[in-house]
CSV table of N, CA, C and O and ligand atoms in Angstrom, one decimal:
chain,number,residue,atom,x,y,z
A,1,MET,N,62.3,124.3,131.4
A,1,MET,CA,62.6,124.5,132.9
A,1,MET,C,61.6,125.5,133.4
A,1,MET,O,60.9,125.3,134.4
A,2,GLU,N,61.5,126.7,132.8
A,2,GLU,CA,60.6,127.7,133.3
A,2,GLU,C,59.1,127.2,133.3
A,2,GLU,O,58.4,127.5,134.2
A,3,ARG,N,58.8,126.5,132.2
A,3,ARG,CA,57.4,126.0,132.0
A,3,ARG,C,57.1,125.0,133.1
A,3,ARG,O,56.0,125.0,133.6
A,4,ASN,N,58.0,124.2,133.5
A,4,ASN,CA,57.8,123.2,134.5
A,4,ASN,C,57.5,123.9,135.9
A,4,ASN,O,56.6,123.5,136.6
A,5,ASP,N,58.3,124.9,136.2
A,5,ASP,CA,58.1,125.7,137.4
A,5,ASP,C,56.7,126.3,137.4
A,5,ASP,O,56.0,126.3,138.5
A,6,GLU,N,56.3,126.8,136.3
A,6,GLU,CA,55.0,127.4,136.2
A,6,GLU,C,53.9,126.4,136.6
A,6,GLU,O,53.0,126.6,137.4
A,7,MET,N,54.0,125.2,135.9
A,7,MET,CA,53.0,124.1,136.1
A,7,MET,C,53.0,123.7,137.6
A,7,MET,O,51.9,123.5,138.2
A,8,GLY,N,54.2,123.6,138.2
A,8,GLY,CA,54.3,123.2,139.6
A,8,GLY,C,53.6,124.1,140.5
A,8,GLY,O,52.8,123.7,141.4
A,9,SER,N,53.8,125.4,140.3
A,9,SER,CA,53.1,126.4,141.2
A,9,SER,C,51.6,126.4,141.0
A,9,SER,O,50.9,126.8,141.9
A,10,ARG,N,51.2,126.0,139.8
A,10,ARG,CA,49.7,126.0,139.5
A,10,ARG,C,49.0,124.9,140.2
A,10,ARG,O,48.0,125.1,140.9
A,11,ASP,N,49.6,123.7,140.2
A,11,ASP,CA,49.0,122.5,140.8
A,11,ASP,C,49.3,122.4,142.3
A,11,ASP,O,48.4,122.4,143.1
A,12,GLU,N,50.6,122.4,142.6
A,12,GLU,CA,51.0,122.4,144.0
A,12,GLU,C,50.4,121.3,144.9
A,12,GLU,O,50.0,121.5,146.0
A,13,ASP,N,50.3,120.1,144.3
A,13,ASP,CA,49.9,118.9,145.1
A,13,ASP,C,50.5,117.6,144.5
A,13,ASP,O,51.3,117.7,143.5
A,14,GLU,N,50.1,116.5,145.0
A,14,GLU,CA,50.8,115.2,144.6
A,14,GLU,C,50.4,114.8,143.2
A,14,GLU,O,51.1,114.0,142.5
A,15,ASP,N,49.4,115.4,142.6
A,15,ASP,CA,49.0,115.2,141.2
A,15,ASP,C,50.2,115.5,140.3
A,15,ASP,O,50.4,114.8,139.3
A,16,ASP,N,50.9,116.6,140.6
A,16,ASP,CA,52.0,117.0,139.8
A,16,ASP,C,53.0,115.9,139.7
A,16,ASP,O,53.5,115.6,138.6
A,17,GLU,N,53.3,115.3,140.8
A,17,GLU,CA,54.3,114.3,140.9
A,17,GLU,C,53.9,113.1,140.1
A,17,GLU,O,54.7,112.5,139.3
A,18,GLU,N,52.7,112.7,140.2
A,18,GLU,CA,52.2,111.5,139.4
A,18,GLU,C,52.3,111.8,137.9
A,18,GLU,O,52.6,110.9,137.1
A,19,GLY,N,51.9,113.0,137.6
A,19,GLY,CA,52.0,113.4,136.2
A,19,GLY,C,53.4,113.2,135.6
A,19,GLY,O,53.5,112.7,134.5
A,20,GLN,N,54.3,113.6,136.4
A,20,GLN,CA,55.7,113.5,135.9
A,20,GLN,C,56.2,112.1,135.7
A,20,GLN,O,56.8,111.7,134.7
A,21,ASP,N,55.8,111.2,136.7
A,21,ASP,CA,56.1,109.8,136.6
A,21,ASP,C,55.5,109.2,135.3
A,21,ASP,O,56.2,108.5,134.6
A,22,ALA,N,54.3,109.5,135.1
A,22,ALA,CA,53.6,108.9,133.9
A,22,ALA,C,54.3,109.4,132.7
A,22,ALA,O,54.5,108.6,131.7
A,23,GLY,N,54.7,110.6,132.7
A,23,GLY,CA,55.3,111.1,131.5
A,23,GLY,C,56.6,110.4,131.2
A,23,GLY,O,56.9,110.1,130.1
A,24,ALA,N,57.4,110.2,132.3
A,24,ALA,CA,58.7,109.5,132.1
A,24,ALA,C,58.5,108.1,131.6
A,24,ALA,O,59.2,107.6,130.7
A,25,ALA,N,57.5,107.4,132.2
A,25,ALA,CA,57.3,106.0,131.7
A,25,ALA,C,56.8,106.0,130.3
A,25,ALA,O,57.3,105.1,129.5
A,26,LYS,N,56.1,106.9,129.9
A,26,LYS,CA,55.6,107.0,128.5
A,26,LYS,C,56.7,107.2,127.5
A,26,LYS,O,56.8,106.6,126.5
A,27,ASP,N,57.6,108.1,128.0
A,27,ASP,CA,58.8,108.4,127.1
A,27,ASP,C,59.6,107.1,126.9
A,27,ASP,O,60.0,106.8,125.8
A,28,LYS,N,59.8,106.3,127.9
A,28,LYS,CA,60.6,105.1,127.9
A,28,LYS,C,59.9,104.1,126.9
A,28,LYS,O,60.6,103.5,126.1
A,29,ALA,N,58.6,103.9,127.1
A,29,ALA,CA,57.9,103.0,126.3
A,29,ALA,C,58.0,103.4,124.8
A,29,ALA,O,58.1,102.6,124.0
A,30,TRP,N,57.9,104.7,124.6
A,30,TRP,CA,57.9,105.2,123.2
A,30,TRP,C,59.3,104.8,122.6
A,30,TRP,O,59.4,104.4,121.5
A,31,ASP,N,60.4,105.0,123.4
A,31,ASP,CA,61.7,104.7,122.9
A,31,ASP,C,61.8,103.3,122.4
A,31,ASP,O,62.4,103.0,121.4
A,32,GLU,N,61.3,102.4,123.3
A,32,GLU,CA,61.4,101.0,123.0
A,32,GLU,C,60.6,100.6,121.7
A,32,GLU,O,61.0,99.9,120.9
A,33,MET,N,59.4,101.2,121.7
A,33,MET,CA,58.5,101.0,120.5
A,33,MET,C,59.2,101.4,119.2
A,33,MET,O,59.2,100.8,118.2
A,34,ASP,N,59.8,102.6,119.3
A,34,ASP,CA,60.4,103.2,118.2
A,34,ASP,C,61.5,102.3,117.7
A,34,ASP,O,61.7,102.1,116.5
A,35,TRP,N,62.3,101.8,118.6
A,35,TRP,CA,63.4,100.9,118.3
A,35,TRP,C,62.9,99.7,117.6
A,35,TRP,O,63.4,99.3,116.5
A,36,ASP,N,61.9,99.0,118.2
A,36,ASP,CA,61.3,97.8,117.5
A,36,ASP,C,60.7,98.1,116.2
A,36,ASP,O,60.7,97.4,115.2
A,37,GLY,N,60.0,99.3,116.2
A,37,GLY,CA,59.2,99.7,115.0
A,37,GLY,C,60.0,99.8,113.8
A,37,GLY,O,59.6,99.6,112.7
A,38,LYS,N,61.3,100.1,114.0
A,38,LYS,CA,62.2,100.3,112.8
A,38,LYS,C,62.7,98.9,112.3
A,38,LYS,O,63.6,98.9,111.4
A,39,GLY,N,62.2,97.8,112.9
A,39,GLY,CA,62.6,96.5,112.4
A,39,GLY,C,64.0,96.1,112.9
A,39,GLY,O,64.7,95.4,112.2
A,40,LEU,N,64.4,96.7,114.0
A,40,LEU,CA,65.8,96.5,114.4
A,40,LEU,C,65.9,95.3,115.4
A,40,LEU,O,67.0,94.8,115.7
A,41,LEU,N,64.7,94.8,115.8
A,41,LEU,CA,64.7,93.7,116.8
A,41,LEU,C,65.5,92.5,116.4
A,41,LEU,O,66.4,92.0,117.0
A,42,LEU,N,65.1,92.0,115.2
A,42,LEU,CA,65.8,90.8,114.7
A,42,LEU,C,67.2,91.0,114.4
A,42,LEU,O,68.1,90.3,114.8
A,43,LYS,N,67.5,92.2,113.8
A,43,LYS,CA,68.9,92.5,113.5
A,43,LYS,C,69.7,92.6,114.7
A,43,LYS,O,70.8,92.1,114.8
A,44,ASN,N,69.1,93.1,115.8
A,44,ASN,CA,69.8,93.3,117.0
A,44,ASN,C,70.2,91.9,117.6
A,44,ASN,O,71.3,91.7,118.1
A,45,SER,N,69.2,91.0,117.6
A,45,SER,CA,69.5,89.7,118.2
A,45,SER,C,70.6,88.9,117.4
A,45,SER,O,71.4,88.3,117.9
A,46,ASP,N,70.6,89.1,116.1
A,46,ASP,CA,71.6,88.6,115.3
A,46,ASP,C,72.9,89.2,115.6
A,46,ASP,O,74.0,88.5,115.8
A,47,ARG,N,72.9,90.5,115.8
A,47,ARG,CA,74.2,91.2,116.1
A,47,ARG,C,74.7,90.8,117.5
A,47,ARG,O,75.9,90.7,117.7
A,48,LEU,N,73.7,90.6,118.4
A,48,LEU,CA,74.1,90.3,119.8
A,48,LEU,C,74.8,88.9,119.8
A,48,LEU,O,75.7,88.7,120.5
A,49,ARG,N,74.2,88.0,119.0
A,49,ARG,CA,74.7,86.6,118.9
A,49,ARG,C,76.1,86.7,118.3
A,49,ARG,O,77.0,85.9,118.7
A,50,TYR,N,76.3,87.5,117.3
A,50,TYR,CA,77.6,87.6,116.7
A,50,TYR,C,78.6,88.2,117.7
A,50,TYR,O,79.7,87.6,117.8
A,51,GLN,N,78.2,89.2,118.4
A,51,GLN,CA,79.0,89.8,119.4
A,51,GLN,C,79.4,88.8,120.5
A,51,GLN,O,80.5,88.8,120.9
A,52,ASP,N,78.4,88.1,120.9
A,52,ASP,CA,78.6,87.1,122.0
A,52,ASP,C,79.6,86.0,121.6
A,52,ASP,O,80.5,85.7,122.4
A,53,SER,N,79.4,85.4,120.4
A,53,SER,CA,80.3,84.4,120.0
A,53,SER,C,81.7,85.0,119.8
A,53,SER,O,82.7,84.3,120.1
A,54,MET,N,81.7,86.2,119.3
A,54,MET,CA,83.0,86.8,119.0
A,54,MET,C,83.8,87.0,120.3
A,54,MET,O,85.0,86.7,120.4
A,55,ASP,N,83.1,87.4,121.4
A,55,ASP,CA,83.7,87.6,122.7
A,55,ASP,C,84.3,86.3,123.2
A,55,ASP,O,85.4,86.3,123.7
A,56,ARG,N,83.6,85.2,123.0
A,56,ARG,CA,84.1,83.9,123.4
A,56,ARG,C,85.3,83.5,122.6
A,56,ARG,O,86.3,82.9,123.2
A,57,ILE,N,85.3,83.7,121.3
A,57,ILE,CA,86.4,83.4,120.5
A,57,ILE,C,87.7,84.2,120.9
A,57,ILE,O,88.8,83.7,121.0
A,58,LEU,N,87.4,85.5,121.1
A,58,LEU,CA,88.5,86.4,121.4
A,58,LEU,C,89.2,86.1,122.7
A,58,LEU,O,90.4,86.3,122.9
A,59,LEU,N,88.4,85.5,123.7
A,59,LEU,CA,88.9,85.1,125.0
A,59,LEU,C,90.1,84.1,124.8
A,59,LEU,O,91.0,84.1,125.6
A,60,ASP,N,89.9,83.2,123.9
A,60,ASP,CA,90.9,82.1,123.7
A,60,ASP,C,92.0,82.6,122.8
A,60,ASP,O,93.0,81.8,122.6
A,61,GLN,N,91.9,83.7,122.2
A,61,GLN,CA,92.9,84.2,121.2
A,61,GLN,C,94.1,84.8,122.0
A,61,GLN,O,93.9,85.7,122.8
A,62,PRO,N,95.3,84.3,121.8
A,62,PRO,CA,96.5,84.8,122.5
A,62,PRO,C,96.7,86.3,122.2
A,62,PRO,O,97.1,87.1,123.1
A,63,GLU,N,96.4,86.7,121.0
A,63,GLU,CA,96.6,88.1,120.6
A,63,GLU,C,95.4,88.6,120.0
A,63,GLU,O,94.8,87.9,119.1
A,64,VAL,N,95.0,89.9,120.3
A,64,VAL,CA,93.8,90.4,119.7
A,64,VAL,C,94.1,91.8,119.1
A,64,VAL,O,94.0,92.8,119.8
A,65,PRO,N,94.6,91.8,117.9
A,65,PRO,CA,94.9,93.1,117.3
A,65,PRO,C,93.6,93.9,116.9
A,65,PRO,O,92.6,93.3,116.8
A,66,GLU,N,93.8,95.2,116.8
A,66,GLU,CA,92.7,96.1,116.4
A,66,GLU,C,92.8,96.3,114.9
A,66,GLU,O,93.9,96.4,114.4
A,67,CYS,N,91.7,96.4,114.3
A,67,CYS,CA,91.6,96.7,112.9
A,67,CYS,C,92.2,98.0,112.6
A,67,CYS,O,91.9,99.0,113.2
A,68,PRO,N,93.2,98.1,111.6
A,68,PRO,CA,93.8,99.4,111.3
A,68,PRO,C,92.8,100.4,110.7
A,68,PRO,O,93.0,101.6,110.7
A,69,LEU,N,91.7,99.9,110.1
A,69,LEU,CA,90.7,100.8,109.5
A,69,LEU,C,89.6,101.3,110.5
A,69,LEU,O,89.3,102.4,110.6
A,70,CYS,N,89.0,100.3,111.2
A,70,CYS,CA,87.8,100.7,112.0
A,70,CYS,C,88.0,100.4,113.5
A,70,CYS,O,87.1,100.7,114.2
A,71,ARG,N,89.2,99.9,113.9
A,71,ARG,CA,89.5,99.7,115.3
A,71,ARG,C,88.7,98.6,116.0
A,71,ARG,O,88.7,98.5,117.2
A,72,GLU,N,88.0,97.8,115.2
A,72,GLU,CA,87.3,96.7,115.8
A,72,GLU,C,88.3,95.6,116.1
A,72,GLU,O,89.4,95.6,115.5
A,73,TYR,N,88.0,94.6,116.9
A,73,TYR,CA,88.9,93.5,117.2
A,73,TYR,C,89.0,92.6,116.0
A,73,TYR,O,88.0,92.4,115.2
A,74,MET,N,90.1,91.9,115.8
A,74,MET,CA,90.3,91.0,114.7
A,74,MET,C,90.4,89.6,115.2
A,74,MET,O,91.0,89.3,116.2
A,75,LEU,N,89.8,88.7,114.4
A,75,LEU,CA,89.8,87.3,114.7
A,75,LEU,C,91.0,86.6,113.9
A,75,LEU,O,91.2,86.9,112.8
A,76,LEU,N,91.6,85.7,114.6
A,76,LEU,CA,92.7,84.9,114.0
A,76,LEU,C,92.0,83.9,113.0
A,76,LEU,O,91.3,83.0,113.4
A,77,ALA,N,92.3,84.1,111.8
A,77,ALA,CA,91.7,83.2,110.8
A,77,ALA,C,92.6,82.1,110.4
A,77,ALA,O,92.1,81.0,109.9
A,78,GLY,N,93.9,82.2,110.5
A,78,GLY,CA,94.8,81.2,110.2
A,78,GLY,C,96.2,81.6,110.0
A,78,GLY,O,96.6,82.7,110.5
A,79,GLN,N,97.0,80.8,109.4
A,79,GLN,CA,98.4,81.1,109.3
A,79,GLN,C,98.8,80.9,107.8
A,79,GLN,O,98.4,80.0,107.1
A,80,GLU,N,99.6,81.8,107.4
A,80,GLU,CA,100.1,81.7,106.0
A,80,GLU,C,101.6,81.4,106.1
A,80,GLU,O,102.3,82.1,106.8
A,81,THR,N,102.1,80.5,105.3
A,81,THR,CA,103.5,80.2,105.3
A,81,THR,C,104.2,80.8,104.1
A,81,THR,O,103.7,80.6,103.0
A,82,MET,N,105.2,81.5,104.3
A,82,MET,CA,105.9,82.1,103.2
A,82,MET,C,107.1,81.2,102.9
A,82,MET,O,108.0,81.0,103.7
A,83,GLY,N,107.1,80.7,101.7
A,83,GLY,CA,108.2,79.9,101.2
A,83,GLY,C,109.3,80.7,100.5
A,83,GLY,O,109.1,81.9,100.3
A,84,ASP,N,110.4,80.0,100.2
A,84,ASP,CA,111.5,80.6,99.5
A,84,ASP,C,111.1,81.2,98.2
A,84,ASP,O,111.6,82.3,97.8
A,85,ASN,N,110.2,80.5,97.5
A,85,ASN,CA,109.8,81.0,96.1
A,85,ASN,C,108.8,82.2,96.2
A,85,ASN,O,108.5,82.8,95.1
A,86,GLN,N,108.2,82.4,97.4
A,86,GLN,CA,107.2,83.5,97.5
A,86,GLN,C,107.8,84.8,98.0
A,86,GLN,O,107.3,85.9,97.9
A,87,PHE,N,109.0,84.7,98.7
A,87,PHE,CA,109.5,85.8,99.4
A,87,PHE,C,111.0,86.0,99.1
A,87,PHE,O,111.8,85.1,99.2
A,88,LYS,N,111.2,87.2,98.7
A,88,LYS,CA,112.6,87.6,98.4
A,88,LYS,C,113.1,88.5,99.5
A,88,LYS,O,112.6,89.6,99.7
A,89,ALA,N,114.0,87.9,100.3
A,89,ALA,CA,114.5,88.6,101.5
A,89,ALA,C,115.4,89.8,101.1
A,89,ALA,O,116.0,89.8,100.1
A,90,HIS,N,115.3,90.8,101.9
A,90,HIS,CA,116.1,92.0,101.7
A,90,HIS,C,117.1,92.1,102.8
A,90,HIS,O,116.8,91.9,104.0
A,91,THR,N,118.3,92.4,102.4
A,91,THR,CA,119.4,92.6,103.4
A,91,THR,C,119.7,94.1,103.5
A,91,THR,O,120.2,94.6,102.5
A,92,ALA,N,119.5,94.6,104.6
A,92,ALA,CA,119.8,96.1,104.8
A,92,ALA,C,121.3,96.3,104.8
A,92,ALA,O,122.0,95.4,105.2
A,93,GLU,N,121.7,97.5,104.5
A,93,GLU,CA,123.1,97.9,104.4
A,93,GLU,C,123.8,97.5,105.8
A,93,GLU,O,124.9,97.0,105.8
A,94,ALA,N,123.1,97.8,106.8
A,94,ALA,CA,123.7,97.7,108.2
A,94,ALA,C,123.7,96.3,108.7
A,94,ALA,O,124.2,96.0,109.8
A,95,LEU,N,123.1,95.3,108.0
A,95,LEU,CA,123.0,94.0,108.4
A,95,LEU,C,123.9,93.0,107.6
A,95,LEU,O,124.1,93.2,106.4
A,96,ASP,N,124.3,91.9,108.3
A,96,ASP,CA,125.1,90.9,107.6
A,96,ASP,C,124.2,89.9,106.8
A,96,ASP,O,124.6,89.4,105.9
A,97,LYS,N,123.0,89.7,107.4
A,97,LYS,CA,122.1,88.8,106.7
A,97,LYS,C,120.7,89.4,106.7
A,97,LYS,O,120.4,90.4,107.4
A,98,PRO,N,119.8,88.7,105.9
A,98,PRO,CA,118.5,89.3,105.8
A,98,PRO,C,117.8,89.4,107.1
A,98,PRO,O,118.0,88.6,108.0
A,99,LEU,N,116.9,90.4,107.2
A,99,LEU,CA,116.1,90.7,108.4
A,99,LEU,C,115.2,89.5,108.7
A,99,LEU,O,115.1,89.0,109.8
A,100,LEU,N,114.7,89.0,107.6
A,100,LEU,CA,113.7,87.9,107.7
A,100,LEU,C,113.9,86.9,106.6
A,100,LEU,O,113.9,87.4,105.4
A,101,ALA,N,114.2,85.7,106.9
A,101,ALA,CA,114.5,84.7,105.8
A,101,ALA,C,113.4,83.7,105.7
A,101,ALA,O,112.9,83.2,106.8
A,102,ALA,N,113.0,83.4,104.5
A,102,ALA,CA,111.9,82.3,104.4
A,102,ALA,C,112.5,81.0,104.6
A,102,ALA,O,113.7,80.8,104.5
A,103,PRO,N,111.8,80.0,105.1
A,103,PRO,CA,110.3,80.1,105.3
A,103,PRO,C,110.0,80.7,106.7
A,103,PRO,O,110.7,80.4,107.6
A,104,PHE,N,108.9,81.4,106.7
A,104,PHE,CA,108.4,81.9,108.0
A,104,PHE,C,106.8,81.9,107.9
A,104,PHE,O,106.3,81.8,106.8
A,105,ALA,N,106.2,82.1,109.0
A,105,ALA,CA,104.7,82.1,109.1
A,105,ALA,C,104.2,83.4,109.4
A,105,ALA,O,104.8,84.2,110.2
A,106,LEU,N,103.0,83.7,108.9
A,106,LEU,CA,102.3,84.9,109.2
A,106,LEU,C,100.9,84.5,109.8
A,106,LEU,O,100.2,83.7,109.3
A,107,ASP,N,100.6,85.2,110.9
A,107,ASP,CA,99.2,85.0,111.4
A,107,ASP,C,98.3,85.9,110.6
A,107,ASP,O,98.6,87.1,110.5
A,108,VAL,N,97.2,85.4,110.2
A,108,VAL,CA,96.3,86.1,109.4
A,108,VAL,C,95.0,86.5,110.2
A,108,VAL,O,94.4,85.6,110.7
A,109,TYR,N,94.7,87.7,110.3
A,109,TYR,CA,93.6,88.2,111.1
A,109,TYR,C,92.6,88.8,110.2
A,109,TYR,O,92.9,89.5,109.3
A,110,VAL,N,91.3,88.6,110.6
A,110,VAL,CA,90.2,89.2,109.8
A,110,VAL,C,89.4,90.1,110.8
A,110,VAL,O,89.0,89.7,111.9
A,111,CYS,N,89.1,91.3,110.3
A,111,CYS,CA,88.3,92.2,111.1
A,111,CYS,C,86.8,91.7,111.2
A,111,CYS,O,86.3,91.3,110.2
A,112,THR,N,86.3,91.8,112.4
A,112,THR,CA,84.9,91.3,112.5
A,112,THR,C,83.9,92.3,112.1
A,112,THR,O,82.7,92.0,112.0
A,113,SER,N,84.3,93.5,111.7
A,113,SER,CA,83.3,94.5,111.3
A,113,SER,C,83.4,94.8,109.8
A,113,SER,O,82.5,94.8,109.1
A,114,CYS,N,84.7,95.1,109.3
A,114,CYS,CA,84.8,95.5,107.9
A,114,CYS,C,85.5,94.5,107.1
A,114,CYS,O,85.7,94.7,105.9
A,115,PHE,N,86.0,93.4,107.8
A,115,PHE,CA,86.6,92.3,107.1
A,115,PHE,C,87.9,92.6,106.4
A,115,PHE,O,88.4,91.9,105.5
A,116,GLN,N,88.5,93.6,106.9
A,116,GLN,CA,89.9,93.9,106.5
A,116,GLN,C,90.8,92.8,107.0
A,116,GLN,O,90.6,92.3,108.1
A,117,VAL,N,91.8,92.4,106.2
A,117,VAL,CA,92.7,91.3,106.5
A,117,VAL,C,94.0,91.9,106.9
A,117,VAL,O,94.6,92.8,106.2
A,118,SER,N,94.6,91.5,108.1
A,118,SER,CA,95.9,91.9,108.5
A,118,SER,C,96.8,90.7,108.7
A,118,SER,O,96.3,89.7,109.2
A,119,LYS,N,98.1,90.9,108.4
A,119,LYS,CA,99.0,89.8,108.6
A,119,LYS,C,100.1,90.2,109.6
A,119,LYS,O,100.6,91.4,109.5
A,120,VAL,N,100.4,89.4,110.5
A,120,VAL,CA,101.4,89.7,111.5
A,120,VAL,C,102.4,88.6,111.6
A,120,VAL,O,102.0,87.4,111.5
A,121,LEU,N,103.6,88.9,111.7
A,121,LEU,CA,104.7,87.9,111.8
A,121,LEU,C,104.4,87.0,113.0
A,121,LEU,O,104.2,87.4,114.1
A,122,ALA,N,104.3,85.7,112.7
A,122,ALA,CA,104.0,84.7,113.8
A,122,ALA,C,105.1,84.7,114.9
A,122,ALA,O,106.3,85.0,114.6
A,123,GLU,N,104.6,84.4,116.1
A,123,GLU,CA,105.5,84.4,117.3
A,123,GLU,C,106.9,83.9,117.2
A,123,GLU,O,107.9,84.5,117.5
A,124,PRO,N,107.0,82.6,116.7
A,124,PRO,CA,108.4,82.0,116.7
A,124,PRO,C,109.4,82.8,115.9
A,124,PRO,O,110.6,82.6,116.1
A,125,HIS,N,109.0,83.6,115.0
A,125,HIS,CA,109.9,84.3,114.1
A,125,HIS,C,110.3,85.7,114.5
A,125,HIS,O,111.1,86.3,114.0
A,126,ARG,N,109.5,86.1,115.5
A,126,ARG,CA,109.8,87.5,116.0
A,126,ARG,C,111.1,87.7,116.7
A,126,ARG,O,111.9,88.6,116.4
A,127,GLU,N,111.4,86.7,117.5
A,127,GLU,CA,112.7,86.7,118.3
A,127,GLU,C,113.9,86.7,117.3
A,127,GLU,O,114.8,87.5,117.5
A,128,ALA,N,113.8,85.9,116.3
A,128,ALA,CA,114.8,85.8,115.3
A,128,ALA,C,115.0,87.1,114.6
A,128,ALA,O,116.2,87.5,114.3
A,129,LEU,N,113.9,87.7,114.3
A,129,LEU,CA,114.0,89.0,113.6
A,129,LEU,C,114.7,90.1,114.5
A,129,LEU,O,115.5,90.8,114.1
A,130,MET,N,114.3,90.1,115.8
A,130,MET,CA,114.9,91.0,116.7
A,130,MET,C,116.4,90.8,116.9
A,130,MET,O,117.2,91.7,117.0
A,131,ASP,N,116.7,89.5,116.9
A,131,ASP,CA,118.1,89.1,117.0
A,131,ASP,C,118.9,89.6,115.8
A,131,ASP,O,120.0,90.2,116.0
A,132,ASN,N,118.3,89.5,114.6
A,132,ASN,CA,119.0,90.0,113.4
A,132,ASN,C,119.2,91.5,113.5
A,132,ASN,O,120.2,92.0,113.0
A,133,VAL,N,118.3,92.2,114.0
A,133,VAL,CA,118.4,93.7,114.2
A,133,VAL,C,119.5,94.0,115.2
A,133,VAL,O,120.4,94.8,115.0
A,134,ARG,N,119.5,93.2,116.3
A,134,ARG,CA,120.5,93.5,117.3
A,134,ARG,C,121.9,93.2,116.8
A,134,ARG,O,122.9,93.9,117.2
A,135,ASN,N,122.0,92.2,115.9
A,135,ASN,CA,123.4,91.8,115.4
A,135,ASN,C,123.8,92.6,114.2
A,135,ASN,O,124.5,92.1,113.3
A,136,SER,N,123.3,93.9,114.2
A,136,SER,CA,123.7,94.7,113.0
A,136,SER,C,125.3,94.9,113.1
A,136,SER,O,125.9,94.9,114.2
A,137,LYS,N,125.8,95.1,111.9
A,137,LYS,CA,127.3,95.3,111.8
A,137,LYS,C,127.7,96.5,112.7
A,137,LYS,O,127.0,97.5,112.7
A,138,SER,N,128.8,96.3,113.5
A,138,SER,CA,129.3,97.4,114.2
A,138,SER,C,130.3,98.1,113.4
A,138,SER,O,131.1,97.5,112.7
A,139,GLU,N,130.3,99.4,113.5
A,139,GLU,CA,131.2,100.2,112.7
A,139,GLU,C,132.5,100.5,113.4
A,139,GLU,O,132.6,100.4,114.6
B,1,ZN,ZN1,87.7,96.8,110.4
């Protein structure tokens, strides 16, 4: 700051202004060069394409959960069906029947960044689960 003021008072004409503009342009060019110089150009276009496609996929996705680990958006990869032989239902003390009875489906989501997998109870089974909670035994 102080040094700039000193230079300004020394020149005191339009040359000073031109000098500043040239300096700013040079800085910008250097930034871009440095960015490309590190070999990031190709990686960036790959990443942009990935991001672009992802955005389009996510637009059609009814639910977009966030990754519990890195907070990136997760893509719906498919559904897993839980059958009787895979799932042993638990009946809570306060309930007459199991909270969740097989068969039911889970939506399987994959993180687009760290590939963590998350499973969420699929839509048609949520209401049933909430009903089971609502119908807890009254004392
Ligand atoms: Zn993640």
